[in-house]
Coordinates of C-alpha atoms in Angstrom, one line a residue:
M863 CA 48.6 -101.8 96.2
L864 CA 51.9 -102.2 98.2
S865 CA 53.2 -98.8 96.9
V866 CA 50.2 -97.0 98.4
D867 CA 49.6 -99.3 101.4
R868 CA 49.7 -97.7 104.9
L869 CA 48.7 -100.6 107.0
F870 CA 51.1 -103.5 106.8
E871 CA 54.3 -103.0 108.7
K872 CA 55.4 -106.6 108.5
I873 CA 55.1 -108.9 105.4
D874 CA 55.8 -112.6 105.9
L875 CA 56.0 -114.6 102.6
S876 CA 58.2 -117.5 103.9
D877 CA 57.9 -120.8 102.1
C878 CA 55.4 -119.6 99.6
A879 CA 57.2 -120.8 96.4
L880 CA 56.5 -117.5 94.7
S881 CA 57.0 -117.3 90.9
L882 CA 59.3 -114.9 89.3
P883 CA 56.6 -112.4 88.0
A884 CA 54.9 -112.5 91.5
M885 CA 58.2 -111.8 93.2
S886 CA 59.1 -109.0 90.8
H887 CA 55.6 -107.3 91.2
I888 CA 55.9 -107.5 95.0
L889 CA 59.4 -106.0 95.0
C890 CA 58.4 -103.3 92.6
G891 CA 55.4 -102.4 94.8
L892 CA 57.8 -102.2 97.8
N893 CA 60.1 -99.7 96.0
T894 CA 58.0 -96.7 97.1
N895 CA 56.4 -98.2 100.2
T896 CA 57.1 -96.2 103.4
V897 CA 55.3 -98.3 106.1
C898 CA 56.6 -101.8 105.8
T899 CA 59.7 -102.4 108.0
Q900 CA 60.0 -106.2 108.0
L901 CA 60.1 -108.5 104.9
N902 CA 60.4 -112.3 105.1
L903 CA 61.1 -114.1 101.8
K904 CA 62.4 -117.4 103.3
G905 CA 62.4 -120.5 101.0
N906 CA 61.1 -118.9 97.8
N907 CA 64.0 -119.8 95.5
V908 CA 64.9 -116.2 94.9
R909 CA 67.5 -116.0 92.1
G910 CA 68.4 -114.2 88.8
Q911 CA 65.9 -111.5 87.9
A912 CA 64.3 -111.6 91.4
V913 CA 67.7 -110.7 92.9
E914 CA 67.9 -107.8 90.5
C915 CA 64.5 -106.6 91.7
L916 CA 65.7 -107.0 95.3
A917 CA 68.7 -104.8 94.4
R918 CA 66.4 -102.1 92.9
M919 CA 64.1 -102.3 96.0
L920 CA 67.1 -101.8 98.3
C921 CA 68.3 -98.8 96.4
Q922 CA 64.8 -97.1 96.4
N923 CA 63.1 -98.2 99.6
K924 CA 63.8 -96.2 102.7
A925 CA 61.6 -98.0 105.2
I926 CA 62.6 -101.7 105.4
E927 CA 64.8 -102.5 108.4
C928 CA 64.7 -106.3 108.5
L929 CA 65.1 -108.5 105.4
V930 CA 65.1 -112.4 105.7
L931 CA 66.4 -114.3 102.6
E932 CA 67.1 -117.7 104.2
W933 CA 67.1 -120.8 102.0
N934 CA 67.2 -119.1 98.6
N935 CA 69.7 -118.9 95.7
V936 CA 70.7 -115.3 95.9
G937 CA 74.4 -115.9 95.4
M938 CA 74.1 -118.5 92.7
L939 CA 74.8 -116.0 89.9
D940 CA 77.5 -113.4 90.2
D941 CA 76.0 -110.5 88.2
P942 CA 72.7 -110.3 90.0
F943 CA 74.4 -110.8 93.3
M944 CA 76.8 -107.9 92.4
M945 CA 73.7 -105.7 91.8
F946 CA 72.3 -106.9 95.1
C947 CA 75.5 -105.9 96.9
E948 CA 75.5 -102.5 95.2
G949 CA 71.9 -101.9 96.4
L950 CA 73.0 -103.0 99.9
G951 CA 75.9 -100.5 99.8
N952 CA 73.5 -97.7 98.8
N953 CA 70.8 -98.6 101.3
T954 CA 70.3 -96.3 104.3
S955 CA 67.5 -98.1 106.3
L956 CA 68.3 -101.8 106.5
I957 CA 69.5 -102.9 110.0
Q958 CA 69.2 -106.7 109.9
L959 CA 69.9 -109.0 106.9
D960 CA 69.6 -112.8 106.9
L961 CA 71.5 -114.6 104.0
R962 CA 71.7 -118.2 105.3
N963 CA 71.9 -121.0 102.8
N964 CA 72.2 -118.8 99.7
Q965 CA 75.2 -120.4 97.9
I966 CA 77.4 -117.3 98.4
S967 CA 81.0 -118.0 97.3
H968 CA 84.2 -116.2 98.2
H969 CA 83.5 -113.8 95.2
G970 CA 80.1 -113.0 96.7
A971 CA 81.7 -112.5 100.1
A972 CA 84.1 -110.0 98.5
E973 CA 81.2 -108.1 97.0
I974 CA 79.4 -108.1 100.4
A975 CA 82.6 -106.7 101.9
N976 CA 82.7 -103.9 99.4
A977 CA 79.1 -103.1 100.1
L978 CA 79.8 -103.1 103.9
K979 CA 82.5 -100.5 103.3
R980 CA 79.9 -98.1 102.0
N981 CA 76.9 -99.1 104.2
T982 CA 76.4 -97.2 107.5
T983 CA 73.2 -98.6 108.9
L984 CA 73.5 -102.5 108.8
R985 CA 74.1 -103.9 112.3
K986 CA 73.3 -107.6 112.0
L987 CA 74.4 -110.0 109.2
D988 CA 73.8 -113.7 109.1
L989 CA 76.0 -115.6 106.5
R990 CA 75.8 -119.1 107.9
W991 CA 75.9 -122.2 105.7
N992 CA 77.5 -120.6 102.6
N993 CA 80.8 -121.1 100.8
I994 CA 82.7 -118.0 101.9
G995 CA 86.0 -119.7 102.7
L996 CA 89.4 -118.1 103.6
V997 CA 89.4 -115.5 100.8
G998 CA 85.9 -114.3 101.7
G999 CA 86.9 -114.1 105.4
K1000 CA 89.9 -111.9 104.6
A1001 CA 87.7 -109.6 102.5
L1002 CA 85.3 -109.3 105.4
I1003 CA 88.2 -108.4 107.8
E1004 CA 89.3 -105.7 105.4
A1005 CA 85.7 -104.4 105.3
F1006 CA 85.6 -104.1 109.1
K1007 CA 88.5 -101.6 108.9
L1008 CA 86.1 -99.1 107.3
N1009 CA 82.7 -100.3 108.7
R1010 CA 82.0 -99.2 112.2
T1011 CA 78.3 -100.1 112.4
L1012 CA 78.1 -103.9 111.9
D1013 CA 78.3 -105.3 115.4
K1014 CA 77.0 -108.8 114.9
I1015 CA 77.9 -111.3 112.2
E1016 CA 77.4 -115.1 112.1
L1017 CA 79.8 -117.3 110.0
N1018 CA 79.2 -120.9 111.0
G1019 CA 79.5 -123.5 108.2
N1020 CA 81.6 -121.5 105.8
D1021 CA 84.8 -123.6 105.6
M1022 CA 86.7 -120.8 107.4
P1023 CA 89.6 -121.2 109.9
D1024 CA 88.7 -120.7 113.5
E1025 CA 91.3 -117.9 114.0
L1026 CA 89.9 -115.9 111.1
K1027 CA 86.4 -116.5 112.3
K1028 CA 87.4 -115.3 115.8
S1029 CA 89.1 -112.2 114.4
I1030 CA 86.0 -111.3 112.4
E1031 CA 83.8 -111.8 115.5
N1032 CA 86.2 -109.7 117.6
A1033 CA 86.0 -106.9 115.0
A1034 CA 82.2 -107.1 115.2
R1035 CA 82.4 -107.1 119.0
N1036 CA 84.6 -104.0 118.8
N1037 CA 82.0 -102.3 116.6
E1038 CA 79.4 -103.3 119.1
E1039 CA 81.3 -101.8 122.0
I1040 CA 82.0 -98.7 119.9
H1041 CA 78.3 -98.5 119.1
K1042 CA 77.4 -98.8 122.7
L1043 CA 79.9 -96.2 123.7
S1044 CA 78.7 -93.9 120.9
T1045 CA 75.1 -94.4 121.9
E1046 CA 75.9 -93.7 125.6
Y1047 CA 78.0 -90.7 124.5
K1048 CA 75.1 -89.4 122.3
S1049 CA 72.6 -90.0 125.1
R1050 CA 74.8 -88.2 127.6
T1051 CA 75.5 -85.4 125.2
Q1052 CA 71.7 -85.1 124.5
T1053 CA 71.0 -85.0 128.2
L1054 CA 73.7 -82.5 128.7
A1055 CA 72.5 -80.5 125.8
G1056 CA 69.0 -80.7 127.2
E1057 CA 70.2 -79.6 130.7
L1058 CA 72.2 -76.8 129.1
N1059 CA 69.2 -75.6 127.1
R1060 CA 67.1 -75.8 130.2
V1061 CA 69.7 -73.7 132.1
K1062 CA 69.9 -71.3 129.2
K1063 CA 66.1 -71.0 129.1
T1064 CA 65.9 -70.5 132.9
C1065 CA 68.7 -67.9 132.7
A1066 CA 66.9 -66.2 129.7
D1067 CA 63.6 -66.3 131.6
Q1068 CA 65.3 -64.8 134.6
C1069 CA 67.0 -62.2 132.5
D1070 CA 63.6 -61.3 130.9
D1071 CA 62.0 -61.1 134.3
L1072 CA 64.8 -58.9 135.5
L1073 CA 64.5 -56.7 132.4
S1074 CA 60.7 -56.5 132.8
R1075 CA 61.1 -55.6 136.4
L1076 CA 63.7 -52.9 135.6
E1077 CA 61.4 -51.5 132.9
E1078 CA 58.6 -51.4 135.4
K1079 CA 60.9 -49.7 138.0
D1080 CA 61.9 -47.2 135.4
E1081 CA 58.3 -46.4 134.6
R1082 CA 57.5 -46.1 138.2
L1083 CA 60.5 -43.9 138.8
K1084 CA 59.4 -41.7 135.9
K1085 CA 55.9 -41.5 137.4
T1086 CA 57.3 -40.6 140.8
N1087 CA 59.6 -38.1 139.3
R1088 CA 56.8 -36.5 137.5
F1089 CA 54.7 -36.5 140.7
A1090 CA 57.6 -35.0 142.7
T1091 CA 58.3 -32.3 140.0
Q1092 CA 54.6 -31.5 140.0
K1093 CA 54.7 -31.1 143.9
V1094 CA 57.9 -29.0 143.7
E1095 CA 56.3 -26.8 141.0
H1096 CA 53.2 -26.5 143.2
F1097 CA 55.3 -25.5 146.2
Q1098 CA 57.2 -23.0 144.1
E1099 CA 53.9 -21.5 142.9
L1100 CA 52.8 -21.2 146.5
L1101 CA 56.0 -19.6 147.4
D1102 CA 55.7 -17.2 144.5
E1103 CA 52.2 -16.4 145.5
R1104 CA 53.4 -15.7 149.1
K1105 CA 56.2 -13.5 147.7
S1106 CA 53.7 -11.6 145.6
A1107 CA 51.5 -11.2 148.6
F1108 CA 54.5 -9.9 150.7
N1109 CA 55.5 -7.6 147.8
S1110 CA 51.9 -6.3 147.6
L1111 CA 51.9 -5.6 151.4
T1112 CA 55.2 -3.8 151.2
S1113 CA 54.0 -1.7 148.3
K1114 CA 50.8 -0.9 150.2
L1115 CA 52.8 0.0 153.3
T1116 CA 55.0 2.3 151.2
R1117 CA 51.9 3.9 149.7
V1118 CA 50.5 4.4 153.2
E1119 CA 53.8 6.0 154.3
S1120 CA 53.9 8.3 151.3
E1121 CA 50.3 9.3 152.0
M1122 CA 51.1 9.9 155.6
V1123 CA 54.1 12.1 154.5
L1124 CA 51.8 14.0 152.2
A1125 CA 49.3 14.4 155.0
E1126 CA 52.1 15.7 157.3
Q1127 CA 53.2 18.2 154.7
K1128 CA 49.7 19.4 154.2
A1129 CA 49.3 19.7 158.0
K1130 CA 52.5 21.7 158.2
D1131 CA 51.3 24.0 155.5
F1132 CA 47.9 24.4 157.3
E1133 CA 49.8 25.0 160.5
I1134 CA 51.8 27.8 158.8
L1135 CA 48.6 29.4 157.6
L1136 CA 47.0 29.1 161.0
G1137 CA 50.2 30.5 162.6
K1138 CA 49.8 33.7 160.4
E1139 CA 46.2 34.0 161.5
R1140 CA 47.0 33.2 165.2
A1141 CA 49.5 36.0 165.5
D1142 CA 47.1 37.8 167.8
K1143 CA 46.3 34.9 169.9
E1144 CA 49.5 33.2 171.0
A1145 CA 47.9 31.2 173.8
I1146 CA 45.5 29.5 171.4
S1147 CA 48.3 28.9 168.9
A1148 CA 50.6 27.6 171.7
S1149 CA 47.9 25.2 172.9
Y1150 CA 47.3 24.2 169.3
R1151 CA 51.0 23.7 168.8
A1152 CA 51.3 21.7 172.0
K1153 CA 48.4 19.5 170.7
L1154 CA 50.2 19.3 167.3
Q1155 CA 53.4 18.3 169.1
E1156 CA 51.5 15.6 171.0
A1157 CA 50.0 14.5 167.7
K1158 CA 53.5 14.5 166.1
Q1159 CA 54.8 12.4 169.0
L1160 CA 52.0 10.0 168.6
H1161 CA 52.6 10.0 164.9
T1162 CA 56.3 9.4 165.5
S1163 CA 55.5 6.7 167.9
L1164 CA 53.2 5.2 165.4
E1165 CA 55.8 5.6 162.7
S1166 CA 58.4 3.9 165.0
K1167 CA 56.0 1.1 165.7
L1168 CA 55.2 0.7 162.0
S1169 CA 58.9 0.9 161.2
A1170 CA 59.6 -1.8 163.8
E1171 CA 56.7 -3.9 162.5
L1172 CA 58.1 -3.4 159.0
A1173 CA 61.5 -4.3 160.1
D1174 CA 60.1 -7.4 161.8
I1175 CA 58.1 -8.2 158.6
T1176 CA 61.2 -7.7 156.5
E1177 CA 63.2 -9.9 158.8
K1178 CA 60.5 -12.5 158.6
H1179 CA 60.4 -12.0 154.9
N1180 CA 64.2 -12.5 154.8
D1181 CA 63.8 -15.6 157.0
C1182 CA 61.2 -16.9 154.7
M1183 CA 63.4 -16.2 151.7
I1184 CA 66.3 -18.0 153.5
E1185 CA 63.9 -20.9 154.2
V1186 CA 62.8 -20.8 150.6
I1187 CA 66.5 -21.0 149.5
E1188 CA 67.0 -23.8 151.9
L1189 CA 63.9 -25.5 150.6
R1190 CA 65.2 -25.1 147.1
K1191 CA 68.5 -26.5 148.1
T1192 CA 66.8 -29.4 149.9
S1193 CA 64.6 -29.8 146.8
C1194 CA 67.7 -29.9 144.6
N1195 CA 69.3 -32.5 147.0
Q1196 CA 66.1 -34.4 147.0
N1197 CA 66.0 -34.3 143.2
K1198 CA 69.5 -35.6 143.2
Q1199 CA 68.6 -38.3 145.6
I1200 CA 65.5 -39.1 143.5
N1201 CA 67.7 -39.3 140.4
E1202 CA 70.1 -41.6 142.2
L1203 CA 67.3 -43.7 143.6
K1204 CA 65.2 -43.9 140.4
E1205 CA 66.0 -47.5 139.9
E1206 CA 64.8 -48.5 143.3
I1207 CA 61.6 -46.5 144.0
A1208 CA 59.4 -48.3 141.4
S1209 CA 59.1 -51.5 143.3
L1210 CA 57.6 -49.7 146.2
Q1211 CA 55.2 -47.5 144.2
A1212 CA 52.6 -50.3 144.2
D1213 CA 52.7 -50.4 148.0
S1214 CA 52.7 -46.6 148.4
R1215 CA 49.9 -45.9 145.9
A1216 CA 47.2 -46.0 148.5
A1217 CA 49.2 -43.8 150.8
A1218 CA 50.0 -41.5 147.9
S1219 CA 46.4 -41.3 146.9
T1220 CA 45.3 -40.4 150.5
H1221 CA 48.1 -38.0 150.8
Q1222 CA 47.3 -36.4 147.4
E1223 CA 43.7 -36.1 148.6
R1224 CA 44.8 -34.5 151.8
V1225 CA 47.2 -32.2 150.0
K1226 CA 44.5 -31.3 147.5
K1227 CA 42.1 -30.5 150.4
E1228 CA 44.8 -28.5 152.1
Q1229 CA 45.6 -26.7 148.9
L1230 CA 41.9 -25.9 148.4
K1231 CA 41.7 -24.6 151.9
H1232 CA 44.9 -22.7 151.5
S1233 CA 43.7 -21.2 148.2
Q1234 CA 40.4 -20.3 149.7
A1235 CA 42.1 -18.7 152.7
I1236 CA 44.5 -16.8 150.4
R1237 CA 41.5 -15.6 148.3
E1238 CA 39.6 -14.5 151.4
L1239 CA 42.8 -12.7 152.6
N1240 CA 43.3 -11.0 149.3
L1241 CA 39.6 -10.0 149.2
Q1242 CA 39.8 -8.6 152.7
K1243 CA 43.1 -6.8 151.9
E1244 CA 41.6 -5.3 148.7
K1245 CA 38.5 -4.2 150.7
E1246 CA 40.6 -2.7 153.4
V1247 CA 42.9 -1.0 151.0
E1248 CA 39.9 0.4 149.1
Q1249 CA 38.4 1.6 152.4
V1250 CA 41.7 3.2 153.3
L1251 CA 42.0 4.8 149.9
N1252 CA 38.4 6.1 150.1
D1253 CA 39.0 7.5 153.6
Q1254 CA 42.2 9.1 152.5
S1255 CA 40.5 10.6 149.4
L1256 CA 37.7 11.9 151.6
I1257 CA 40.2 13.4 154.1
E1258 CA 42.1 15.0 151.3
A1259 CA 38.9 16.4 149.7
S1260 CA 37.8 17.8 153.1
L1261 CA 41.3 19.3 153.7
R1262 CA 41.3 20.8 150.3
K1263 CA 37.8 22.3 150.9
H1264 CA 39.0 23.7 154.2
I1265 CA 42.1 25.2 152.6
A1266 CA 40.0 26.7 149.8
K1267 CA 37.6 28.2 152.3
V1268 CA 40.5 29.7 154.3
E1269 CA 42.0 31.1 151.1
E1270 CA 38.7 32.6 150.2
Q1271 CA 38.4 34.0 153.7
K1272 CA 41.9 35.5 153.3
R1273 CA 40.9 37.0 150.0
D1274 CA 37.7 38.4 151.5
A1275 CA 39.7 39.8 154.4
E1276 CA 42.2 41.4 152.1
E1277 CA 39.3 42.9 150.0
E1278 CA 37.7 44.1 153.2
I1279 CA 41.0 45.6 154.4
S1280 CA 41.4 47.4 151.1
K1281 CA 37.8 48.7 151.3
L1282 CA 38.4 49.8 154.8
K1283 CA 41.6 51.6 153.8
A1284 CA 39.7 53.4 151.1
L1285 CA 36.9 54.2 153.5
L1286 CA 39.5 55.4 156.1
I1287 CA 41.1 57.6 153.5
T1288 CA 37.8 59.0 152.4
E1289 CA 36.0 59.0 155.7
R1290 CA 38.6 59.5 158.5
I1291 CA 36.1 61.6 160.3
K1292 CA 33.4 59.0 160.1
A1293 CA 36.0 56.5 161.1
E1294 CA 36.9 58.2 164.3
E1295 CA 33.2 58.4 165.1
E1296 CA 32.5 54.9 164.2
L1297 CA 35.8 53.4 165.6
S1298 CA 34.0 52.1 168.5
Q1299 CA 31.3 50.6 166.4
T1300 CA 33.8 49.1 164.0
R1301 CA 36.0 47.8 166.8
Q1302 CA 33.0 46.1 168.3
K1303 CA 32.0 44.7 164.9
L1304 CA 35.6 43.6 164.4
K1305 CA 35.7 42.0 167.8
S1306 CA 32.5 40.2 167.0
D1307 CA 33.8 39.2 163.6
M1308 CA 37.1 38.0 165.1
D1309 CA 35.3 36.1 167.8
F1310 CA 33.1 34.5 165.2
H1311 CA 36.1 33.8 163.0
I1312 CA 38.0 32.3 166.0
H1313 CA 35.0 30.1 166.8
H1314 CA 34.8 29.1 163.2
M1315 CA 38.5 28.3 163.2
E1316 CA 38.2 26.3 166.4
D1317 CA 35.4 24.3 164.8
K1318 CA 37.7 23.7 161.9
L1319 CA 40.5 22.6 164.3
K1320 CA 38.0 20.2 166.0
L1321 CA 37.1 18.8 162.6
L1322 CA 40.9 18.4 161.8
H1323 CA 41.4 16.6 165.2
S1324 CA 38.5 14.3 164.4
A1325 CA 40.0 13.7 160.9
K1326 CA 43.3 12.9 162.6
D1327 CA 41.6 10.6 165.0
D1328 CA 40.0 8.9 162.0
V1329 CA 43.4 8.6 160.4
Q1330 CA 44.8 7.2 163.6
Q1331 CA 41.9 4.7 163.7
V1332 CA 42.6 3.8 160.1
N1333 CA 46.3 3.4 161.0
S1334 CA 45.3 1.2 164.0
Q1335 CA 43.0 -0.8 161.8
Q1336 CA 45.9 -1.2 159.3
A1337 CA 48.1 -2.3 162.1
C1338 CA 45.5 -4.8 163.2
T1339 CA 45.2 -6.0 159.6
I1340 CA 49.0 -6.2 159.4
S1341 CA 49.1 -8.2 162.7
E1342 CA 46.4 -10.5 161.4
L1343 CA 48.4 -10.9 158.2
Q1344 CA 51.4 -11.7 160.3
T1345 CA 49.4 -14.2 162.3
K1346 CA 48.2 -15.7 159.0
N1347 CA 51.7 -15.6 157.7
N1348 CA 52.8 -17.4 160.8
S1349 CA 50.1 -20.0 160.4
L1350 CA 51.1 -20.4 156.8
T1351 CA 54.8 -20.8 157.9
M1352 CA 53.5 -23.4 160.4
G1353 CA 51.7 -25.1 157.6
V1354 CA 54.9 -25.0 155.5
D1355 CA 56.8 -26.5 158.4
N1356 CA 54.1 -29.2 158.8
L1357 CA 54.4 -29.9 155.1
K1358 CA 58.2 -30.0 155.5
R1359 CA 57.8 -32.5 158.3
Q1360 CA 55.4 -34.6 156.2
I1361 CA 57.9 -34.5 153.4
E1362 CA 60.7 -35.5 155.8
S1363 CA 58.6 -38.3 157.1
L1364 CA 57.8 -39.4 153.5
Q1365 CA 61.5 -39.2 152.7
Q1366 CA 62.3 -41.4 155.8
G1367 CA 59.6 -43.9 154.7
I1368 CA 61.0 -43.8 151.2
A1369 CA 64.5 -44.3 152.6
A1370 CA 63.3 -47.3 154.6
K1371 CA 61.6 -48.7 151.5
Y1372 CA 64.8 -48.1 149.6
Q1373 CA 66.7 -50.1 152.3
D1374 CA 64.1 -52.9 151.9
I1375 CA 64.6 -52.7 148.2
D1376 CA 68.4 -52.9 148.6
N1377 CA 67.9 -55.9 150.9
A1378 CA 65.6 -57.6 148.4
K1379 CA 68.1 -56.9 145.7
Q1380 CA 70.9 -58.3 147.7
E1381 CA 68.8 -61.4 148.4
V1382 CA 68.0 -61.8 144.7
R1383 CA 71.7 -61.2 143.8
T1384 CA 72.7 -63.9 146.4
Q1385 CA 70.1 -66.3 145.0
M1386 CA 71.2 -65.6 141.5
S1387 CA 74.9 -66.0 142.4
E1388 CA 74.0 -69.3 144.2
K1389 CA 72.1 -70.4 141.1
L1390 CA 75.0 -69.4 138.9
R1391 CA 77.4 -71.2 141.2
D1392 CA 75.2 -74.3 141.0
S1393 CA 75.0 -74.0 137.2
E1394 CA 78.7 -73.6 137.1
K1395 CA 79.2 -76.6 139.2
E1396 CA 76.8 -78.6 137.0
M1397 CA 78.7 -77.3 134.0
S1398 CA 82.0 -78.3 135.5
G1399 CA 80.5 -81.7 136.3
L1400 CA 79.2 -82.0 132.8
K1401 CA 82.6 -80.8 131.5
S1402 CA 84.3 -83.4 133.7
E1403 CA 81.9 -86.1 132.4
R1404 CA 82.5 -84.8 128.9
D1405 CA 86.3 -85.0 129.5
K1406 CA 85.8 -88.6 130.8
L1407 CA 83.7 -89.5 127.8
L1408 CA 86.4 -88.0 125.5
G1409 CA 89.0 -89.9 127.5
S1410 CA 87.0 -93.1 127.1
K1411 CA 86.6 -92.3 123.4
H1412 CA 90.3 -91.8 123.1
K1413 CA 90.9 -95.0 125.0
L1414 CA 88.5 -96.8 122.7
E1415 CA 90.3 -95.3 119.7
D1416 CA 93.6 -96.3 121.1
R1417 CA 92.2 -99.8 121.8
V1418 CA 90.8 -100.0 118.3
S1419 CA 94.1 -98.9 116.9
Q1420 CA 95.8 -101.5 119.1
L1421 CA 93.4 -104.1 117.9
E1422 CA 94.0 -103.0 114.3
N1423 CA 97.7 -103.2 115.0
D1424 CA 97.2 -106.7 116.5
V1425 CA 95.1 -107.6 113.4
D1426 CA 97.9 -106.4 111.2
K1427 CA 100.4 -108.2 113.3
K1428 CA 98.3 -111.4 113.1
N1429 CA 98.0 -110.9 109.3
E1430 CA 101.8 -110.6 109.1
Q1431 CA 102.1 -113.7 111.3
L1432 CA 99.6 -115.4 109.0
K1433 CA 101.6 -114.4 106.0
H1434 CA 104.8 -115.5 107.7
L1435 CA 103.1 -118.8 108.6
K1436 CA 101.9 -119.1 105.0
E1437 CA 105.4 -118.6 103.8
K1438 CA 106.6 -121.2 106.2
L1439 CA 103.9 -123.6 105.0
S1440 CA 104.9 -122.9 101.4
M1441 CA 108.5 -123.6 102.3
R1442 CA 107.5 -126.7 104.2
E1443 CA 105.4 -127.8 101.3
S1444 CA 108.3 -127.2 98.9
D1445 CA 110.5 -129.2 101.3
I1446 CA 108.0 -132.0 101.4
A1447 CA 107.7 -132.0 97.6
W1448 CA 111.5 -132.1 97.4
M1449 CA 111.6 -134.9 99.9
R1450 CA 108.9 -136.7 98.0
E1451 CA 110.8 -136.3 94.8
E1452 CA 114.0 -137.6 96.5
T1453 CA 112.1 -140.5 98.0
A1454 CA 110.6 -141.2 94.6
Q1455 CA 114.0 -141.1 92.9
R1456 CA 115.4 -143.3 95.7
A1457 CA 112.5 -145.7 95.2
K1458 CA 113.2 -145.8 91.5
A1459 CA 116.8 -146.3 92.1
L1460 CA 116.1 -149.1 94.5
Q1461 CA 113.7 -150.6 92.0
V1462 CA 116.3 -150.5 89.3
A1463 CA 118.9 -151.9 91.7
V1464 CA 116.5 -154.6 92.7
K1465 CA 115.8 -155.4 89.1
N1466 CA 119.4 -155.5 88.3
Y1467 CA 120.1 -157.6 91.3
A1468 CA 117.2 -159.9 90.5
Q1469 CA 118.0 -160.5 86.8
P1470 CA 121.2 -162.6 87.3
L1471 CA 119.5 -164.6 90.0
T1472 CA 116.7 -165.3 87.7
T1473 CA 119.1 -166.3 85.0
Q1474 CA 121.0 -168.5 87.4
S1475 CA 117.8 -170.1 88.6
A1476 CA 116.8 -170.6 85.0

């Protein structure tokens, strides 16, 4: 039951007069018990085999801390007591042992001393009222040279000199002081280790927090970089679209100029043809030429205006290209600044998310509006270009028809002239008679032809007016496009200003981040300084403890030296005592010899007297 028991922590069997089998069963049950810490076997006449069972229990049990064996006969037999001392030397749990009145001799004290040399847990030992004597006391003193845990021993009633008893008690006190110092040192080292672990944990937690914050900042920086790159790509796409729009306008203007040159060439050819036909009527041709010169002047003025407008447009385009280059440079600089400030933007992203979302919505709305406006402009441009091309195609078709009609009329006139020549050759006579008739007919035909040509000229003037109107419309469209381009440039400037304002806000936030970082760094430096101060204090305390330890070791060494000196003095005194004892024996022998000699002398002196008296 005792080997399995988990309830009894204290067993008191004092003054029970237990038999040997009962004692052996109890001790065998306690061999494997792990709960009982106190065992009292006072006044049970423990001896012989019971002592052997006690030795086995001490070897196997790892729980008993207090063992009371007062008023027993543990040391009566040497062999069982040797086994008991071996068990005591191998025990690792016993703290207090009471061996009062157990008939322990100086041989038993020597065995106890040998056990104490190997034992490292026993702190209190009671050996009162035994027969340890001087030899047992010396053995105990030698045991204290190796044992540093026994700090209390009681030796009253053991026929031991007081000096030896005091030396043993002093050694026990030294062990007690050493134990106290070691416990204080251990407690302080534990507290220091706890504080160091706490500081390490706090530092590790702070480092983990900083690493997590840095990772969050890196993620936010990546997100902001992606957002910024998307914005830059979007702006570049807008600039490319504007470039394409400008290029399309320039191509359309070149086409219009080429078409105007072709129209001028056709007009010149038509004027040459008309000049051949107007040989007879110089006044009409002169007026027509004057009108053509006026038209040319107007065309040159229009060309000069268009060229000036084109020059302005090209200058504006160049300015826009310069601004685009500057924007690219600024974007590169901003990318550099963004790359430099990646580690600091992330902390402010949480604050700027709302503003960024609103700004993104505004930008999306503006982009939609801008894309719609660009689409409308492109549609209007395409419609206007289609109208211009259709008008030009109609004008070319009409001019070609007029040229074909004039050529046909020329051919008809040549055929008529050839017929007339044949008729003149064959019918000269008839011709002379019919000259007046033919002249009248020719005059009427020429008048009709001239009226017809004048109608054609009017049609040409109307066509030129239409072309001029188309050119004016194109100029209006170009001016509208310029105004739209100006509005777009204003929008770009507004976007630039918004970007600059955002950059200024980001710079201010960066400054706030720098200030917060500096504050955190100052706080961390202060904490590190405090921890360093604490560590220096702990080191100083550790140095003090080490110094006190060294002092204690020096004191122990001094005490050991004093004990050695006292042992030498005791040896010297013992030698002196032996010398004195030898001297006393020699004096006793001398006195005995003198007494014998006196007795002989007295007898010799008394014999004649007795004879005389007789």
